């Protein structure tokens, strides 16, 4: 979506204003938002979504963010500190170089480190059943490792029941 003011740059700031019960939506690039005065009051350089997220998600390590040796992508040279400011990686290798810091970030943002997607309500029963079987199999392995064989047997029976239902259609 392009900025509705200049029509040149991508709209990165989306405002919804409600005045006297009337809702108005605005989509601006950062430059046009700054020119129009659409910023968060009290911020030094205006509104930056990346600064907001950096603060909320605690991108920087404790101690002011100055590590002895900054974490840097060997391919593009982007540092983790730069990533926390701009909110984007410089290249595809950044995922590998910053891997250790990404899992906690994904956990805070998404609540998990693995994407599972959404399942349609009407037609997703097959997918939900398979996911339930996978979850029960993991649980079964945990119970066996803890030598909780009675619970493991109940889980095994539940897995067999679900697999039989899937086979029957």
PDB file of C-alpha atoms in Angstrom:
ATOM      1  CA  UNK A   1       0.000   0.000   0.000  1.00  0.00           C
ATOM      2  CA  UNK A   2       1.395   3.383  -0.992  1.00  0.00           C
ATOM      3  CA  UNK A   3       1.316   6.478   1.161  1.00  0.00           C
ATOM      4  CA  UNK A   4      -1.993   8.266   0.615  1.00  0.00           C
ATOM      5  CA  UNK A   5      -0.264  11.659   0.869  1.00  0.00           C
ATOM      6  CA  UNK A   6       2.733  11.428  -1.499  1.00  0.00           C
ATOM      7  CA  UNK A   7       1.758   8.261  -3.377  1.00  0.00           C
ATOM      8  CA  UNK A   8       5.453   7.387  -3.817  1.00  0.00           C
ATOM      9  CA  UNK A   9       6.687   5.539  -0.735  1.00  0.00           C
ATOM     10  CA  UNK A  10       5.141   2.516   1.015  1.00  0.00           C
ATOM     11  CA  UNK A  11       2.725   3.363   3.809  1.00  0.00           C
ATOM     12  CA  UNK A  12       4.343   2.164   7.021  1.00  0.00           C
ATOM     13  CA  UNK A  13       2.188   4.039   9.533  1.00  0.00           C
ATOM     14  CA  UNK A  14      -1.516   3.346   9.716  1.00  0.00           C
ATOM     15  CA  UNK A  15      -3.661   5.594  11.892  1.00  0.00           C
ATOM     16  CA  UNK A  16      -7.272   5.196  12.876  1.00  0.00           C
ATOM     17  CA  UNK A  17      -8.861   8.304  14.345  1.00  0.00           C
ATOM     18  CA  UNK A  18     -12.283   8.321  15.920  1.00  0.00           C
ATOM     19  CA  UNK A  19     -13.706  11.797  16.414  1.00  0.00           C
ATOM     20  CA  UNK A  20     -17.308  12.220  17.595  1.00  0.00           C
ATOM     21  CA  UNK A  21     -18.032   8.625  16.685  1.00  0.00           C
ATOM     22  CA  UNK A  22     -16.727   8.992  13.098  1.00  0.00           C
ATOM     23  CA  UNK A  23     -13.891   6.664  12.152  1.00  0.00           C
ATOM     24  CA  UNK A  24     -11.195   7.847   9.714  1.00  0.00           C
ATOM     25  CA  UNK A  25      -8.242   5.758   8.528  1.00  0.00           C
ATOM     26  CA  UNK A  26      -4.950   7.205   7.290  1.00  0.00           C
ATOM     27  CA  UNK A  27      -1.998   5.412   5.684  1.00  0.00           C
ATOM     28  CA  UNK A  28       1.266   7.392   5.526  1.00  0.00           C
ATOM     29  CA  UNK A  29       4.970   6.859   4.973  1.00  0.00           C
ATOM     30  CA  UNK A  30       7.125   8.061   7.881  1.00  0.00           C
ATOM     31  CA  UNK A  31       8.183  11.243   6.041  1.00  0.00           C
ATOM     32  CA  UNK A  32       4.630  12.370   5.313  1.00  0.00           C
ATOM     33  CA  UNK A  33       3.466  11.441   8.826  1.00  0.00           C
ATOM     34  CA  UNK A  34       6.254  13.582  10.276  1.00  0.00           C
ATOM     35  CA  UNK A  35       5.349  16.498   7.968  1.00  0.00           C
ATOM     36  CA  UNK A  36       1.662  16.275   8.900  1.00  0.00           C
ATOM     37  CA  UNK A  37       2.447  16.098  12.612  1.00  0.00           C
ATOM     38  CA  UNK A  38       1.048  12.586  12.996  1.00  0.00           C
ATOM     39  CA  UNK A  39       3.492  11.516  15.693  1.00  0.00           C
ATOM     40  CA  UNK A  40       3.411  10.305  19.237  1.00  0.00           C
ATOM     41  CA  UNK A  41       3.690  13.374  21.492  1.00  0.00           C
ATOM     42  CA  UNK A  42       6.881  13.559  23.529  1.00  0.00           C
ATOM     43  CA  UNK A  43       9.068  11.532  21.178  1.00  0.00           C
ATOM     44  CA  UNK A  44      12.295  13.191  20.096  1.00  0.00           C
ATOM     45  CA  UNK A  45      12.352  12.219  16.419  1.00  0.00           C
ATOM     46  CA  UNK A  46       8.712  11.466  15.932  1.00  0.00           C
ATOM     47  CA  UNK A  47       7.125   8.059  15.716  1.00  0.00           C
ATOM     48  CA  UNK A  48       9.146   5.012  14.762  1.00  0.00           C
ATOM     49  CA  UNK A  49       7.399   1.667  14.944  1.00  0.00           C
ATOM     50  CA  UNK A  50      10.764  -0.053  15.080  1.00  0.00           C
ATOM     51  CA  UNK A  51      11.804   1.974  18.128  1.00  0.00           C
ATOM     52  CA  UNK A  52       8.502   1.149  19.770  1.00  0.00           C
ATOM     53  CA  UNK A  53       8.884  -2.572  19.117  1.00  0.00           C
ATOM     54  CA  UNK A  54      12.543  -2.541  20.143  1.00  0.00           C
ATOM     55  CA  UNK A  55      11.561  -1.117  23.494  1.00  0.00           C
ATOM     56  CA  UNK A  56       8.612  -3.437  23.988  1.00  0.00           C
ATOM     57  CA  UNK A  57      10.457  -6.574  22.971  1.00  0.00           C
ATOM     58  CA  UNK A  58      13.722  -5.722  24.737  1.00  0.00           C
ATOM     59  CA  UNK A  59      15.891  -6.324  21.664  1.00  0.00           C
ATOM     60  CA  UNK A  60      19.061  -5.091  23.284  1.00  0.00           C
ATOM     61  CA  UNK A  61      20.945  -7.250  25.785  1.00  0.00           C
ATOM     62  CA  UNK A  62      21.173  -6.054  29.400  1.00  0.00           C
ATOM     63  CA  UNK A  63      23.909  -3.508  30.081  1.00  0.00           C
ATOM     64  CA  UNK A  64      22.942  -0.840  27.573  1.00  0.00           C
ATOM     65  CA  UNK A  65      23.187  -3.010  24.515  1.00  0.00           C
ATOM     66  CA  UNK A  66      26.954  -2.700  24.199  1.00  0.00           C
ATOM     67  CA  UNK A  67      28.396  -6.194  24.054  1.00  0.00           C
ATOM     68  CA  UNK A  68      32.161  -6.704  23.959  1.00  0.00           C
ATOM     69  CA  UNK A  69      31.995  -8.098  20.402  1.00  0.00           C
ATOM     70  CA  UNK A  70      28.797  -7.184  18.506  1.00  0.00           C
ATOM     71  CA  UNK A  71      26.948 -10.037  16.835  1.00  0.00           C
ATOM     72  CA  UNK A  72      27.378  -9.462  13.088  1.00  0.00           C
ATOM     73  CA  UNK A  73      26.222 -11.267   9.938  1.00  0.00           C
ATOM     74  CA  UNK A  74      29.318 -12.363   8.019  1.00  0.00           C
ATOM     75  CA  UNK A  75      27.554 -12.018   4.665  1.00  0.00           C
ATOM     76  CA  UNK A  76      26.058  -8.515   4.763  1.00  0.00           C
ATOM     77  CA  UNK A  77      27.750  -7.077   7.879  1.00  0.00           C
ATOM     78  CA  UNK A  78      24.487  -6.192   9.658  1.00  0.00           C
ATOM     79  CA  UNK A  79      24.812  -6.161  13.452  1.00  0.00           C
ATOM     80  CA  UNK A  80      22.080  -7.274  15.810  1.00  0.00           C
ATOM     81  CA  UNK A  81      21.930  -3.730  17.138  1.00  0.00           C
ATOM     82  CA  UNK A  82      21.241  -2.433  13.611  1.00  0.00           C
ATOM     83  CA  UNK A  83      18.565  -5.110  13.150  1.00  0.00           C
ATOM     84  CA  UNK A  84      16.876  -3.997  16.363  1.00  0.00           C
ATOM     85  CA  UNK A  85      16.759  -0.416  15.065  1.00  0.00           C
ATOM     86  CA  UNK A  86      15.525  -1.041  11.512  1.00  0.00           C
ATOM     87  CA  UNK A  87      13.457  -4.174  12.185  1.00  0.00           C
ATOM     88  CA  UNK A  88      14.622  -5.982   9.022  1.00  0.00           C
ATOM     89  CA  UNK A  89      17.455  -8.315   8.128  1.00  0.00           C
ATOM     90  CA  UNK A  90      20.036  -7.409   5.523  1.00  0.00           C
ATOM     91  CA  UNK A  91      20.149 -10.824   3.837  1.00  0.00           C
ATOM     92  CA  UNK A  92      18.897 -14.382   4.149  1.00  0.00           C
ATOM     93  CA  UNK A  93      22.020 -15.446   6.083  1.00  0.00           C
ATOM     94  CA  UNK A  94      21.093 -13.100   8.949  1.00  0.00           C
ATOM     95  CA  UNK A  95      18.568 -15.725  10.116  1.00  0.00           C
ATOM     96  CA  UNK A  96      21.422 -18.162  10.683  1.00  0.00           C
ATOM     97  CA  UNK A  97      23.800 -15.673  12.313  1.00  0.00           C
ATOM     98  CA  UNK A  98      21.173 -14.261  14.695  1.00  0.00           C
ATOM     99  CA  UNK A  99      19.523 -17.650  15.329  1.00  0.00           C
ATOM    100  CA  UNK A 100      20.351 -17.743  19.040  1.00  0.00           C
ATOM    101  CA  UNK A 101      18.612 -14.423  19.664  1.00  0.00           C
ATOM    102  CA  UNK A 102      15.574 -15.076  17.470  1.00  0.00           C
ATOM    103  CA  UNK A 103      13.906 -17.932  19.375  1.00  0.00           C
ATOM    104  CA  UNK A 104      13.321 -15.850  22.534  1.00  0.00           C
ATOM    105  CA  UNK A 105      12.088 -12.979  20.343  1.00  0.00           C
ATOM    106  CA  UNK A 106       9.640 -15.232  18.451  1.00  0.00           C
ATOM    107  CA  UNK A 107       8.480 -16.746  21.744  1.00  0.00           C
ATOM    108  CA  UNK A 108       7.676 -13.274  23.136  1.00  0.00           C
ATOM    109  CA  UNK A 109       5.992 -12.038  19.962  1.00  0.00           C
ATOM    110  CA  UNK A 110       4.093 -15.147  18.835  1.00  0.00           C
ATOM    111  CA  UNK A 111       3.955 -17.281  21.979  1.00  0.00           C
ATOM    112  CA  UNK A 112       5.777 -20.111  20.202  1.00  0.00           C
ATOM    113  CA  UNK A 113       8.848 -20.762  18.082  1.00  0.00           C
ATOM    114  CA  UNK A 114       7.091 -23.037  15.592  1.00  0.00           C
ATOM    115  CA  UNK A 115       4.463 -21.841  13.121  1.00  0.00           C
ATOM    116  CA  UNK A 116       1.389 -24.094  13.115  1.00  0.00           C
ATOM    117  CA  UNK A 117      -1.021 -21.973  11.089  1.00  0.00           C
ATOM    118  CA  UNK A 118      -4.781 -21.960  11.264  1.00  0.00           C
ATOM    119  CA  UNK A 119      -7.172 -24.792  10.531  1.00  0.00           C
ATOM    120  CA  UNK A 120     -10.537 -24.186   8.823  1.00  0.00           C
ATOM    121  CA  UNK A 121     -13.471 -24.922  11.152  1.00  0.00           C
ATOM    122  CA  UNK A 122     -15.671 -26.832   8.700  1.00  0.00           C
ATOM    123  CA  UNK A 123     -13.116 -28.794   6.718  1.00  0.00           C
ATOM    124  CA  UNK A 124     -10.224 -29.057   9.163  1.00  0.00           C
ATOM    125  CA  UNK A 125     -11.257 -32.098  11.198  1.00  0.00           C
ATOM    126  CA  UNK A 126      -8.730 -34.340   9.433  1.00  0.00           C
ATOM    127  CA  UNK A 127      -5.897 -31.896  10.107  1.00  0.00           C
ATOM    128  CA  UNK A 128      -6.956 -31.425  13.728  1.00  0.00           C
ATOM    129  CA  UNK A 129      -7.064 -35.206  14.234  1.00  0.00           C
ATOM    130  CA  UNK A 130      -3.566 -35.635  12.795  1.00  0.00           C
ATOM    131  CA  UNK A 131      -2.228 -32.836  14.993  1.00  0.00           C
ATOM    132  CA  UNK A 132      -3.882 -34.426  18.018  1.00  0.00           C
ATOM    133  CA  UNK A 133      -2.249 -37.771  17.174  1.00  0.00           C
ATOM    134  CA  UNK A 134       1.159 -36.086  16.806  1.00  0.00           C
ATOM    135  CA  UNK A 135       0.701 -34.304  20.137  1.00  0.00           C
ATOM    136  CA  UNK A 136      -0.361 -37.544  21.832  1.00  0.00           C
ATOM    137  CA  UNK A 137       2.650 -39.389  20.396  1.00  0.00           C
ATOM    138  CA  UNK A 138       4.998 -36.781  21.870  1.00  0.00           C
ATOM    139  CA  UNK A 139       3.158 -37.057  25.178  1.00  0.00           C
ATOM    140  CA  UNK A 140       3.404 -40.850  24.992  1.00  0.00           C
ATOM    141  CA  UNK A 141       7.192 -40.678  24.567  1.00  0.00           C
ATOM    142  CA  UNK A 142       7.454 -38.360  27.566  1.00  0.00           C
ATOM    143  CA  UNK A 143       5.386 -40.722  29.725  1.00  0.00           C
ATOM    144  CA  UNK A 144       7.491 -43.709  28.672  1.00  0.00           C
ATOM    145  CA  UNK A 145      10.679 -41.792  29.479  1.00  0.00           C
ATOM    146  CA  UNK A 146       9.272 -41.035  32.960  1.00  0.00           C
ATOM    147  CA  UNK A 147       8.208 -44.691  33.264  1.00  0.00           C
ATOM    148  CA  UNK A 148       4.573 -43.687  33.781  1.00  0.00           C
ATOM    149  CA  UNK A 149       3.326 -46.763  31.960  1.00  0.00           C
ATOM    150  CA  UNK A 150      -0.315 -46.579  33.071  1.00  0.00           C
ATOM    151  CA  UNK A 151      -0.768 -43.114  31.563  1.00  0.00           C
ATOM    152  CA  UNK A 152       1.238 -44.201  28.532  1.00  0.00           C
ATOM    153  CA  UNK A 153      -1.157 -47.111  27.957  1.00  0.00           C
ATOM    154  CA  UNK A 154      -4.175 -44.772  28.083  1.00  0.00           C
ATOM    155  CA  UNK A 155      -2.505 -42.415  25.614  1.00  0.00           C
ATOM    156  CA  UNK A 156      -1.599 -45.360  23.344  1.00  0.00           C
ATOM    157  CA  UNK A 157      -5.241 -46.479  23.345  1.00  0.00           C
ATOM    158  CA  UNK A 158      -6.399 -42.951  22.504  1.00  0.00           C
ATOM    159  CA  UNK A 159      -3.922 -42.795  19.598  1.00  0.00           C
ATOM    160  CA  UNK A 160      -5.197 -46.125  18.260  1.00  0.00           C
ATOM    161  CA  UNK A 161      -8.793 -44.909  18.521  1.00  0.00           C
ATOM    162  CA  UNK A 162      -8.024 -41.697  16.605  1.00  0.00           C
ATOM    163  CA  UNK A 163      -6.040 -43.586  13.947  1.00  0.00           C
ATOM    164  CA  UNK A 164      -8.931 -46.063  13.530  1.00  0.00           C
ATOM    165  CA  UNK A 165     -11.352 -43.142  13.041  1.00  0.00           C
ATOM    166  CA  UNK A 166      -9.070 -41.631  10.414  1.00  0.00           C
ATOM    167  CA  UNK A 167      -8.802 -44.945   8.568  1.00  0.00           C
ATOM    168  CA  UNK A 168     -12.600 -45.376   8.588  1.00  0.00           C
ATOM    169  CA  UNK A 169     -13.076 -41.889   7.176  1.00  0.00           C
TER     170      UNK A 169
END
